[in-house]
Amino acid sequence: MVTSPPATDPDGLPRLPFRQPDLLEVPPEALDLQARCPVSRVRTPTGDTAWLVTGYDEVRRVYADDRFGMSHRSPQTAPRLGASLLLGGPNGDFDTQPAERLKARARLAPYFSPKRMRAFRPRVEALTESMLAAIEAAGPPADLHADLSVRLPVTVICELLGVDERDRYRFREWTQGVADVSDRERSLTALTELMSFTQDLVARKRAEPGNDVISALCRDEDGTIPDGYIAFLAAMLLFAGHETTVVRLDHAILLMLAHPDQRTAAFAEPGRLAPAVEEILRVVVHGGVRETLRWAREDVPLGDVTIGDGDLVVLYSAAANRDAQVFGNPCEFDVSRPPRPHVTLGFGAHYCLGAPLVRMELEAVLSRIFTRFPGLHLTVPMDRLEARREVLTGGLAALPVAW
Ligand code: HEM
C-alpha cells in the first residue's frame, strides 16, 4: 500500500493521519504513543489540536463519561478532524444533542435487536450465496471489493430500510461525498442530496408502506413522528449501516488470506467462527482518518492529563484493541484467543446498534467464501493494494482476486 510520508508539525506534535506502512497493522507511531502516553496531544489534518486516546481503559472511560459529547458549544470554531460536515466535526445542538441521541437510539433499537437480526439471517445468507455464485459464474479474476464487500452491506441495509433496487447505488455516491476528507463543498452538496433522497423515501413510504424499518417508523407513535426526523434517521442508518461494513469485509477476507493457519483454526469445528469474527473485528484497521470523536463539555481529568472544556478527543480504537495491558501478544491475529471485548463497535450506552448485523454479514461471507473458492488468492501483492485516501472512513479501492 502506498502511504503518505509523516508530516512534521512546527510545534513538534504528532500529526494525523499517521503513516501506515502495513495495511493490516496499526501505524507504529500510534502504538509508540500508546506505550508512552495513552492520551496524547496531536495535530489533526485540519491543523487543529486534539487529544488522541490510544489506551483501552481510557477509550472506554471516554465512551462511558457523559462529560464527553458529540456536539460543541461553538461548532463554528470547534477543533475538527476533517472537512467532512458530518464526520469531521461536532454534530447537533450543544444543549439538546445528548438527549436527542438517546431518543434516536431508543427509536431505532427495536428494529436492530439480536432477535430481529436472527430472523433476517437466512436472507443475509441467501444474498451472500447469490453474490458468490454470480462471482463464480463470471469467472476469475474478480474484484471482491465491488462485487461483494460493497454489494452485500448496501443490499442488506437497503432491504431493511425499503430502498428500491434502482436507487441502491445512487445514495453511495452521496455517503462517500459526505465523508470527503478535504472538500467541504462536496461534503455539503452530498449531504443535501442524501437528505433530499431520504425525504423522498419517507414520502413514498407514507404513501405506500412496506415491510421495512422506514415504513415502521412512519407508523410508530400513531404516525406522529415528523417526516423530517424519520428522513434524518434514515440518512444516519444508510451512512452508519454500510461504509463501515464494506471496509471490515474487505479486511476480514484479507486477514484470512494472509493467515491460512488461522483460517483453518476458525473452521476446525462448529462454533469457532463467531470468536474468530470477534478477533477479526479486534484487529481490523480501516486505514482512514475517521475515528470516534468527542468534545469535552467541561474540564475532565483523563489519565495523567486534563482535557480542557471544548477540546477534541479522538478515540483510536484500533490502537486500544492492541493495548498490551489488556491483550496478550496484542498485535498477533489469533482466532483462539480468550474472549475479551474489543472497542471496534464502541462501548456501553454508545455501543453500535448494527453490531448483530455486522457479525452476521461477516459470518455469512467467511463461512462460504473459502469453501466455494478454496484456491482464493490476491492477484497483486498485498503491499500494492490501493487504499482510499479521499474518504475519512478509509478502506480499499479494490480487492482483486482469482481462484
Ligand atoms: C463493522 C461495521 C461497523 C462498525 C465498525 C461500527 C462502529 C460503530 C461505533 C464505533 C459506534 C459508536 C459511535 C460513537 O459513539 O460515536 C457505532 C454507532 C452506531 N452504529 Fe455502528 N458500526 C458498524 C456497522 C453498523 C451497521 C451495519 C449499522 C446499521 C444498523 C450501524 C448503526 C449504528 C448506529 C445507529 C450507531 C449509533 C448508536 C448510538 O448513537 O447510540 N453500525 N457504530
Short mmCIF file of C-alpha atoms and ligand atoms in Angstrom, two decimals:
data_model
loop_
_atom_site.label_atom_id
_atom_site.label_comp_id
_atom_site.label_asym_id
_atom_site.label_seq_id
_atom_site.Cartn_x
_atom_site.Cartn_y
_atom_site.Cartn_z
CA MET A 1 0.00 0.00 0.00
CA VAL A 2 1.27 3.48 -0.79
CA THR A 3 1.13 5.81 2.20
CA SER A 4 1.95 9.46 2.52
CA PRO A 5 5.09 10.38 4.47
CA PRO A 6 4.62 11.62 8.04
CA ALA A 7 4.00 15.34 8.19
CA THR A 8 6.17 17.21 10.63
CA ASP A 9 4.47 19.70 12.85
CA PRO A 10 6.04 23.06 13.70
CA ASP A 11 5.20 22.52 17.40
CA GLY A 12 6.58 19.01 17.37
CA LEU A 13 3.10 17.49 17.81
CA PRO A 14 2.46 14.15 16.09
CA ARG A 15 0.28 14.82 13.09
CA LEU A 16 -2.71 12.74 11.93
CA PRO A 17 -3.05 10.66 9.83
CA PHE A 18 -0.08 8.52 10.85
CA ARG A 19 1.93 6.71 8.21
CA GLN A 20 0.66 3.15 7.85
CA PRO A 21 3.36 1.06 6.18
CA ASP A 22 1.40 -2.19 6.57
CA LEU A 23 -2.23 -2.35 5.51
CA LEU A 24 -3.09 -4.86 8.23
CA GLU A 25 -1.22 -3.15 11.05
CA VAL A 26 -1.84 -0.13 13.25
CA PRO A 27 0.58 2.71 12.42
CA PRO A 28 3.73 2.21 14.54
CA GLU A 29 3.53 5.83 15.69
CA ALA A 30 0.16 5.14 17.35
CA LEU A 31 1.50 2.15 19.27
CA ASP A 32 4.54 4.15 20.27
CA LEU A 33 2.29 6.89 21.65
CA GLN A 34 0.20 4.30 23.45
CA ALA A 35 3.26 2.91 25.23
CA ARG A 36 4.43 6.38 26.28
CA CYS A 37 1.25 8.32 26.81
CA PRO A 38 -2.18 6.78 26.10
CA VAL A 39 -3.76 10.25 26.00
CA SER A 40 -1.55 12.46 23.80
CA ARG A 41 -1.76 15.85 22.20
CA VAL A 42 -1.80 15.60 18.36
CA ARG A 43 -2.43 17.82 15.34
CA THR A 44 -5.38 16.89 13.08
CA PRO A 45 -5.37 17.14 9.27
CA THR A 46 -7.26 20.45 9.57
CA GLY A 47 -4.41 21.89 11.67
CA ASP A 48 -6.40 21.82 14.92
CA THR A 49 -5.09 20.24 18.09
CA ALA A 50 -6.76 17.21 19.64
CA TRP A 51 -6.23 14.53 22.28
CA LEU A 52 -5.52 11.13 20.77
CA VAL A 53 -6.66 8.34 23.09
CA THR A 54 -4.90 5.05 22.37
CA GLY A 55 -5.25 3.21 25.72
CA TYR A 56 -8.03 0.62 26.05
CA ASP A 57 -9.17 1.70 29.51
CA GLU A 58 -9.04 5.37 28.58
CA VAL A 59 -11.11 4.81 25.41
CA ARG A 60 -13.78 3.01 27.43
CA ARG A 61 -13.71 5.72 30.08
CA VAL A 62 -14.40 8.42 27.48
CA TYR A 63 -17.24 6.38 25.94
CA ALA A 64 -18.79 5.95 29.39
CA ASP A 65 -18.48 9.58 30.50
CA ASP A 66 -21.31 11.98 29.61
CA ARG A 67 -18.94 14.90 30.03
CA PHE A 68 -17.68 13.95 26.56
CA GLY A 69 -20.24 14.62 23.84
CA MET A 70 -20.68 14.76 20.07
CA SER A 71 -21.68 18.42 19.97
CA HIS A 72 -19.80 21.63 20.80
CA ARG A 73 -20.82 24.90 22.43
CA SER A 74 -19.45 26.86 19.44
CA PRO A 75 -19.43 24.45 16.48
CA GLN A 76 -18.08 27.05 14.02
CA THR A 77 -14.81 27.38 15.89
CA ALA A 78 -14.60 23.88 17.38
CA PRO A 79 -11.47 21.85 16.64
CA ARG A 80 -12.09 19.38 13.80
CA LEU A 81 -10.70 16.13 12.46
CA GLY A 82 -11.54 16.83 8.82
CA ALA A 83 -13.53 18.98 6.40
CA SER A 84 -16.38 16.46 6.15
CA LEU A 85 -19.51 18.07 7.52
CA LEU A 86 -20.98 15.07 9.21
CA LEU A 87 -17.86 13.18 10.24
CA GLY A 88 -15.19 15.82 10.59
CA GLY A 89 -16.63 17.99 13.35
CA PRO A 90 -19.27 18.24 16.06
CA ASN A 91 -22.92 17.46 15.36
CA GLY A 92 -26.14 18.73 16.83
CA ASP A 93 -27.08 21.38 19.32
CA PHE A 94 -24.92 21.56 22.44
CA ASP A 95 -27.87 21.62 24.84
CA THR A 96 -30.14 19.09 23.20
CA GLN A 97 -27.85 16.65 21.35
CA PRO A 98 -27.23 14.17 24.22
CA ALA A 99 -30.97 13.70 24.83
CA GLU A 100 -31.69 13.64 21.06
CA ARG A 101 -29.16 10.85 20.56
CA LEU A 102 -30.73 8.74 23.29
CA LYS A 103 -34.15 9.30 21.76
CA ALA A 104 -32.94 8.30 18.29
CA ARG A 105 -31.26 5.22 19.71
CA ALA A 106 -34.38 4.16 21.59
CA ARG A 107 -36.49 4.60 18.42
CA LEU A 108 -34.16 2.52 16.26
CA ALA A 109 -33.04 -0.18 18.70
CA PRO A 110 -36.11 -2.46 18.37
CA TYR A 111 -35.53 -2.76 14.61
CA PHE A 112 -31.92 -3.93 15.02
CA SER A 113 -32.30 -6.19 18.05
CA PRO A 114 -30.49 -9.54 18.06
CA LYS A 115 -33.90 -11.26 17.77
CA ARG A 116 -34.88 -9.28 14.64
CA MET A 117 -31.47 -9.86 13.18
CA ARG A 118 -31.71 -13.63 13.80
CA ALA A 119 -34.92 -13.63 11.79
CA PHE A 120 -33.15 -11.75 8.99
CA ARG A 121 -30.15 -14.14 8.94
CA PRO A 122 -31.50 -16.52 6.25
CA ARG A 123 -31.96 -13.55 3.92
CA VAL A 124 -28.39 -12.32 4.50
CA GLU A 125 -27.12 -15.84 3.86
CA ALA A 126 -29.15 -16.17 0.67
CA LEU A 127 -27.89 -12.81 -0.59
CA THR A 128 -24.29 -13.82 0.15
CA GLU A 129 -24.79 -17.15 -1.66
CA SER A 130 -26.19 -15.49 -4.75
CA MET A 131 -23.43 -12.86 -4.86
CA LEU A 132 -20.74 -15.53 -4.56
CA ALA A 133 -22.48 -17.62 -7.24
CA ALA A 134 -22.50 -14.60 -9.58
CA ILE A 135 -18.78 -14.02 -8.95
CA GLU A 136 -18.07 -17.68 -9.71
CA ALA A 137 -20.19 -17.64 -12.86
CA ALA A 138 -18.40 -14.55 -14.18
CA GLY A 139 -15.15 -16.48 -13.69
CA PRO A 140 -11.81 -15.28 -12.35
CA PRO A 141 -10.48 -12.66 -11.88
CA ALA A 142 -12.89 -10.68 -9.70
CA ASP A 143 -12.89 -7.56 -7.61
CA LEU A 144 -14.29 -8.73 -4.29
CA HIS A 145 -14.48 -5.14 -3.05
CA ALA A 146 -17.03 -4.11 -5.69
CA ASP A 147 -18.75 -7.46 -6.21
CA LEU A 148 -19.14 -8.50 -2.59
CA SER A 149 -17.86 -6.14 0.13
CA VAL A 150 -19.82 -3.18 -1.28
CA ARG A 151 -22.79 -5.07 -2.71
CA LEU A 152 -23.69 -7.08 0.37
CA PRO A 153 -23.91 -4.29 3.01
CA VAL A 154 -25.58 -1.92 0.53
CA THR A 155 -28.19 -4.53 -0.41
CA VAL A 156 -28.75 -5.54 3.22
CA ILE A 157 -29.26 -2.03 4.61
CA CYS A 158 -31.41 -1.07 1.60
CA GLU A 159 -33.63 -4.12 2.06
CA LEU A 160 -34.01 -3.31 5.75
CA LEU A 161 -34.90 0.31 5.01
CA GLY A 162 -37.02 -0.47 1.95
CA VAL A 163 -34.88 1.39 -0.62
CA ASP A 164 -35.79 0.39 -4.20
CA GLU A 165 -33.25 -1.63 -6.11
CA ARG A 166 -32.78 1.07 -8.74
CA ASP A 167 -31.76 3.62 -6.09
CA ARG A 168 -29.27 1.45 -4.26
CA TYR A 169 -26.10 2.77 -5.73
CA ARG A 170 -27.17 6.39 -6.05
CA PHE A 171 -27.01 7.01 -2.33
CA ARG A 172 -23.50 5.57 -2.10
CA GLU A 173 -22.11 8.49 -4.11
CA TRP A 174 -23.58 10.82 -1.53
CA THR A 175 -22.44 8.91 1.53
CA GLN A 176 -18.93 8.92 0.08
CA GLY A 177 -19.21 12.62 -0.68
CA VAL A 178 -20.33 13.31 2.87
CA ALA A 179 -17.21 11.53 4.13
CA ASP A 180 -14.85 13.53 1.88
CA VAL A 181 -11.72 14.41 3.83
CA SER A 182 -10.84 17.69 2.25
CA ASP A 183 -13.61 19.03 0.02
CA ARG A 184 -16.15 20.77 2.25
CA GLU A 185 -18.21 21.86 -0.76
CA ARG A 186 -18.54 18.27 -1.98
CA SER A 187 -19.43 17.17 1.53
CA LEU A 188 -22.17 19.81 1.81
CA THR A 189 -23.69 19.05 -1.62
CA ALA A 190 -23.65 15.33 -0.89
CA LEU A 191 -25.35 15.82 2.48
CA THR A 192 -28.08 17.95 0.89
CA GLU A 193 -28.68 15.33 -1.80
CA LEU A 194 -28.67 12.48 0.70
CA MET A 195 -31.25 14.29 2.85
CA SER A 196 -33.44 15.02 -0.16
CA PHE A 197 -33.22 11.32 -1.15
CA THR A 198 -34.30 10.16 2.32
CA GLN A 199 -37.10 12.76 2.42
CA ASP A 200 -38.45 11.32 -0.87
CA LEU A 201 -38.08 7.86 0.60
CA VAL A 202 -40.18 8.78 3.65
CA ALA A 203 -42.84 10.39 1.43
CA ARG A 204 -43.01 7.18 -0.65
CA LYS A 205 -43.30 5.01 2.47
CA ARG A 206 -46.11 7.18 3.80
CA ALA A 207 -47.96 6.70 0.51
CA GLU A 208 -47.09 3.02 0.01
CA PRO A 209 -45.97 1.41 3.26
CA GLY A 210 -43.92 -1.76 3.04
CA ASN A 211 -42.41 -4.28 5.40
CA ASP A 212 -39.36 -2.18 6.26
CA VAL A 213 -37.89 -0.01 9.02
CA ILE A 214 -38.84 3.33 7.43
CA SER A 215 -42.48 2.27 6.97
CA ALA A 216 -42.48 1.05 10.58
CA LEU A 217 -41.10 4.39 11.82
CA CYS A 218 -43.84 6.14 9.83
CA ARG A 219 -46.40 4.06 11.76
CA ASP A 220 -44.71 4.43 15.19
CA GLU A 221 -46.34 6.65 17.81
CA ASP A 222 -49.57 6.63 15.78
CA GLY A 223 -47.81 8.11 12.79
CA THR A 224 -46.83 11.31 14.57
CA ILE A 225 -43.04 11.18 14.16
CA PRO A 226 -42.24 14.09 11.83
CA ASP A 227 -41.15 13.15 8.28
CA GLY A 228 -38.01 15.27 8.52
CA TYR A 229 -36.93 13.39 11.60
CA ILE A 230 -37.51 9.98 10.01
CA ALA A 231 -35.54 11.19 6.97
CA PHE A 232 -32.69 12.15 9.30
CA LEU A 233 -32.75 8.69 10.94
CA ALA A 234 -32.81 7.03 7.51
CA ALA A 235 -29.76 9.03 6.37
CA MET A 236 -27.95 8.13 9.58
CA LEU A 237 -28.68 4.43 9.04
CA LEU A 238 -27.73 4.47 5.37
CA PHE A 239 -24.45 6.01 6.35
CA ALA A 240 -23.66 4.05 9.52
CA GLY A 241 -25.00 0.87 8.03
CA HIS A 242 -22.79 0.23 5.07
CA GLU A 243 -19.46 2.05 4.60
CA THR A 244 -18.11 0.76 7.94
CA THR A 245 -19.08 -2.78 6.99
CA VAL A 246 -17.61 -2.55 3.47
CA VAL A 247 -14.20 -1.80 4.94
CA ARG A 248 -14.38 -4.63 7.50
CA LEU A 249 -15.50 -7.22 4.94
CA ASP A 250 -12.51 -6.43 2.71
CA HIS A 251 -10.17 -6.63 5.68
CA ALA A 252 -11.69 -9.83 7.04
CA ILE A 253 -11.07 -11.56 3.71
CA LEU A 254 -7.53 -10.13 3.54
CA LEU A 255 -6.71 -11.27 7.07
CA MET A 256 -7.92 -14.78 6.35
CA LEU A 257 -5.91 -14.86 3.11
CA ALA A 258 -2.80 -13.64 4.91
CA HIS A 259 -3.17 -16.19 7.74
CA PRO A 260 -4.10 -19.63 6.36
CA ASP A 261 -3.35 -21.25 9.75
CA GLN A 262 -5.93 -19.01 11.44
CA ARG A 263 -8.40 -19.75 8.67
CA THR A 264 -8.02 -23.47 9.33
CA ALA A 265 -8.46 -22.87 13.07
CA ALA A 266 -11.61 -20.77 12.52
CA PHE A 267 -13.29 -23.64 10.67
CA ALA A 268 -11.77 -26.54 12.63
CA GLU A 269 -15.03 -27.22 14.45
CA PRO A 270 -18.50 -25.72 14.70
CA GLY A 271 -18.72 -22.70 16.97
CA ARG A 272 -15.22 -21.44 16.19
CA LEU A 273 -16.28 -18.87 13.60
CA ALA A 274 -18.08 -16.49 15.98
CA PRO A 275 -14.98 -15.94 18.19
CA ALA A 276 -12.88 -15.69 15.02
CA VAL A 277 -15.14 -12.86 13.83
CA GLU A 278 -14.58 -11.07 17.16
CA GLU A 279 -10.83 -11.42 16.71
CA ILE A 280 -11.16 -10.04 13.16
CA LEU A 281 -13.13 -7.08 14.49
CA ARG A 282 -10.46 -6.56 17.15
CA VAL A 283 -7.56 -6.40 14.71
CA VAL A 284 -9.07 -4.71 11.64
CA VAL A 285 -7.52 -1.38 10.76
CA HIS A 286 -9.56 0.73 8.36
CA GLY A 287 -6.69 2.97 7.30
CA GLY A 288 -8.92 6.06 7.20
CA VAL A 289 -8.75 9.15 9.37
CA ARG A 290 -12.21 8.61 10.79
CA GLU A 291 -12.29 7.63 14.44
CA THR A 292 -14.90 8.16 17.12
CA LEU A 293 -14.87 11.82 18.11
CA ARG A 294 -15.89 13.56 21.29
CA TRP A 295 -15.68 17.13 22.59
CA ALA A 296 -15.24 17.76 26.32
CA ARG A 297 -18.30 19.56 27.73
CA GLU A 298 -16.24 20.75 30.71
CA ASP A 299 -12.71 20.19 32.04
CA VAL A 300 -12.27 16.45 32.58
CA PRO A 301 -9.23 14.66 34.02
CA LEU A 302 -8.24 11.62 31.95
CA GLY A 303 -5.19 9.56 32.86
CA ASP A 304 -2.34 11.95 33.54
CA VAL A 305 -3.88 14.94 31.76
CA THR A 306 -6.88 17.21 31.98
CA ILE A 307 -8.95 17.53 28.83
CA GLY A 308 -10.00 21.16 28.55
CA ASP A 309 -13.60 22.27 28.05
CA GLY A 310 -14.29 22.22 24.28
CA ASP A 311 -11.24 20.12 23.39
CA LEU A 312 -11.49 17.46 20.69
CA VAL A 313 -10.86 13.87 21.77
CA VAL A 314 -10.12 11.22 19.11
CA LEU A 315 -10.74 7.62 20.22
CA TYR A 316 -8.29 5.44 18.33
CA SER A 317 -9.97 2.06 18.74
CA ALA A 318 -7.54 0.10 16.54
CA ALA A 319 -4.68 1.06 18.87
CA ALA A 320 -6.79 0.48 22.00
CA ASN A 321 -7.55 -3.02 20.70
CA ARG A 322 -3.81 -3.69 20.74
CA ASP A 323 -3.22 -2.48 24.27
CA ALA A 324 -0.64 -4.83 25.78
CA GLN A 325 -2.07 -4.17 29.25
CA VAL A 326 -5.25 -5.93 28.14
CA PHE A 327 -4.44 -8.36 25.31
CA GLY A 328 -1.54 -10.83 25.35
CA ASN A 329 0.59 -10.59 22.17
CA PRO A 330 -1.76 -7.82 21.11
CA CYS A 331 -0.53 -7.48 17.53
CA GLU A 332 -0.97 -11.18 16.79
CA PHE A 333 -4.07 -12.28 14.91
CA ASP A 334 -5.14 -15.31 16.94
CA VAL A 335 -8.66 -16.64 16.48
CA SER A 336 -8.40 -18.84 19.57
CA ARG A 337 -7.51 -16.03 21.96
CA PRO A 338 -9.60 -15.93 25.18
CA PRO A 339 -12.59 -13.63 24.71
CA ARG A 340 -12.10 -10.04 25.83
CA PRO A 341 -14.29 -7.32 24.36
CA HIS A 342 -12.73 -5.06 21.74
CA VAL A 343 -13.84 -1.45 21.25
CA THR A 344 -14.28 -1.54 17.45
CA LEU A 345 -18.05 -1.29 17.88
CA GLY A 346 -17.92 1.25 20.68
CA PHE A 347 -18.76 0.69 24.32
CA GLY A 348 -21.60 0.96 26.84
CA ALA A 349 -24.51 3.24 26.04
CA HIS A 350 -22.87 4.11 22.71
CA TYR A 351 -22.41 0.52 21.57
CA CYS A 352 -23.06 0.12 17.85
CA LEU A 353 -26.72 -0.59 17.12
CA GLY A 354 -25.74 -2.52 14.00
CA ALA A 355 -23.42 -4.91 15.88
CA PRO A 356 -25.60 -8.04 15.39
CA LEU A 357 -25.92 -7.19 11.69
CA VAL A 358 -22.19 -6.68 11.19
CA ARG A 359 -21.38 -10.00 12.86
CA MET A 360 -23.98 -11.75 10.74
CA GLU A 361 -22.62 -10.34 7.47
CA LEU A 362 -19.05 -11.26 8.37
CA GLU A 363 -20.07 -14.79 9.34
CA ALA A 364 -22.19 -15.22 6.20
CA VAL A 365 -19.27 -14.27 3.96
CA LEU A 366 -16.45 -16.05 5.78
CA SER A 367 -18.36 -19.29 6.22
CA ARG A 368 -18.95 -19.51 2.48
CA ILE A 369 -16.22 -17.82 0.51
CA PHE A 370 -13.37 -20.23 1.27
CA THR A 371 -15.46 -23.35 0.63
CA ARG A 372 -16.69 -22.03 -2.69
CA PHE A 373 -13.24 -20.79 -3.67
CA PRO A 374 -10.66 -22.98 -1.89
CA GLY A 375 -7.88 -21.55 -4.06
CA LEU A 376 -8.81 -17.91 -3.43
CA HIS A 377 -5.77 -15.60 -3.67
CA LEU A 378 -4.89 -11.98 -4.37
CA THR A 379 -3.78 -11.19 -7.91
CA VAL A 380 -1.48 -8.39 -6.72
CA PRO A 381 0.93 -8.37 -3.77
CA MET A 382 -0.69 -7.13 -0.56
CA ASP A 383 1.52 -4.01 -0.49
CA ARG A 384 0.19 -2.98 -3.94
CA LEU A 385 -3.45 -2.84 -2.89
CA GLU A 386 -4.78 0.66 -3.33
CA ALA A 387 -6.10 2.43 -0.24
CA ARG A 388 -8.86 5.06 -0.45
CA ARG A 389 -7.44 8.20 0.93
CA GLU A 390 -10.06 10.75 -0.03
CA VAL A 391 -12.70 9.47 2.39
CA LEU A 392 -12.49 9.58 6.17
CA THR A 393 -13.75 6.03 6.51
CA GLY A 394 -10.71 4.62 4.65
CA GLY A 395 -10.70 1.11 3.21
CA LEU A 396 -9.61 -0.30 -0.12
CA ALA A 397 -10.32 0.86 -3.66
CA ALA A 398 -10.32 -2.74 -4.95
CA LEU A 399 -9.71 -6.29 -3.78
CA PRO A 400 -8.52 -8.14 -6.90
CA VAL A 401 -8.61 -11.94 -6.57
CA ALA A 402 -8.60 -15.14 -8.58
CA TRP A 403 -9.14 -18.82 -7.57
C1 HEM B 1 -18.18 -3.13 11.00
C2 HEM B 1 -19.08 -2.21 10.85
C3 HEM B 1 -19.40 -1.19 11.90
C4 HEM B 1 -18.56 -0.58 12.79
C5 HEM B 1 -17.06 -0.76 12.94
C6 HEM B 1 -19.38 0.31 13.60
C7 HEM B 1 -18.89 1.08 14.64
C8 HEM B 1 -19.65 1.88 15.44
C9 HEM B 1 -19.15 2.68 16.54
C10 HEM B 1 -17.69 2.74 16.99
C11 HEM B 1 -20.19 3.35 17.07
C12 HEM B 1 -20.15 4.35 18.24
C13 HEM B 1 -20.03 5.73 17.64
C14 HEM B 1 -19.99 6.83 18.67
O1 HEM B 1 -20.34 6.61 19.84
O2 HEM B 1 -19.60 7.95 18.32
C15 HEM B 1 -21.37 3.00 16.29
C16 HEM B 1 -22.62 3.51 16.50
C17 HEM B 1 -23.70 3.22 15.70
N1 HEM B 1 -23.77 2.28 14.68
FE1 HEM B 1 -22.26 1.17 14.01
N2 HEM B 1 -20.68 0.23 13.17
C18 HEM B 1 -20.74 -0.68 12.15
C19 HEM B 1 -21.86 -1.06 11.44
C20 HEM B 1 -23.12 -0.58 11.65
C21 HEM B 1 -24.30 -1.02 10.94
C22 HEM B 1 -24.35 -2.12 9.89
C23 HEM B 1 -25.33 -0.26 11.38
C24 HEM B 1 -26.76 -0.37 10.89
C25 HEM B 1 -27.76 -0.53 11.58
C26 HEM B 1 -24.81 0.63 12.41
C27 HEM B 1 -25.53 1.57 13.11
C28 HEM B 1 -25.04 2.33 14.15
C29 HEM B 1 -25.83 3.33 14.85
C30 HEM B 1 -27.29 3.69 14.56
C31 HEM B 1 -24.99 3.88 15.82
C32 HEM B 1 -25.34 5.00 16.81
C33 HEM B 1 -25.65 4.41 18.15
C34 HEM B 1 -25.84 5.48 19.21
O3 HEM B 1 -25.61 6.66 18.94
O4 HEM B 1 -26.22 5.13 20.32
N3 HEM B 1 -23.46 0.40 12.54
N4 HEM B 1 -21.02 2.09 15.32
#
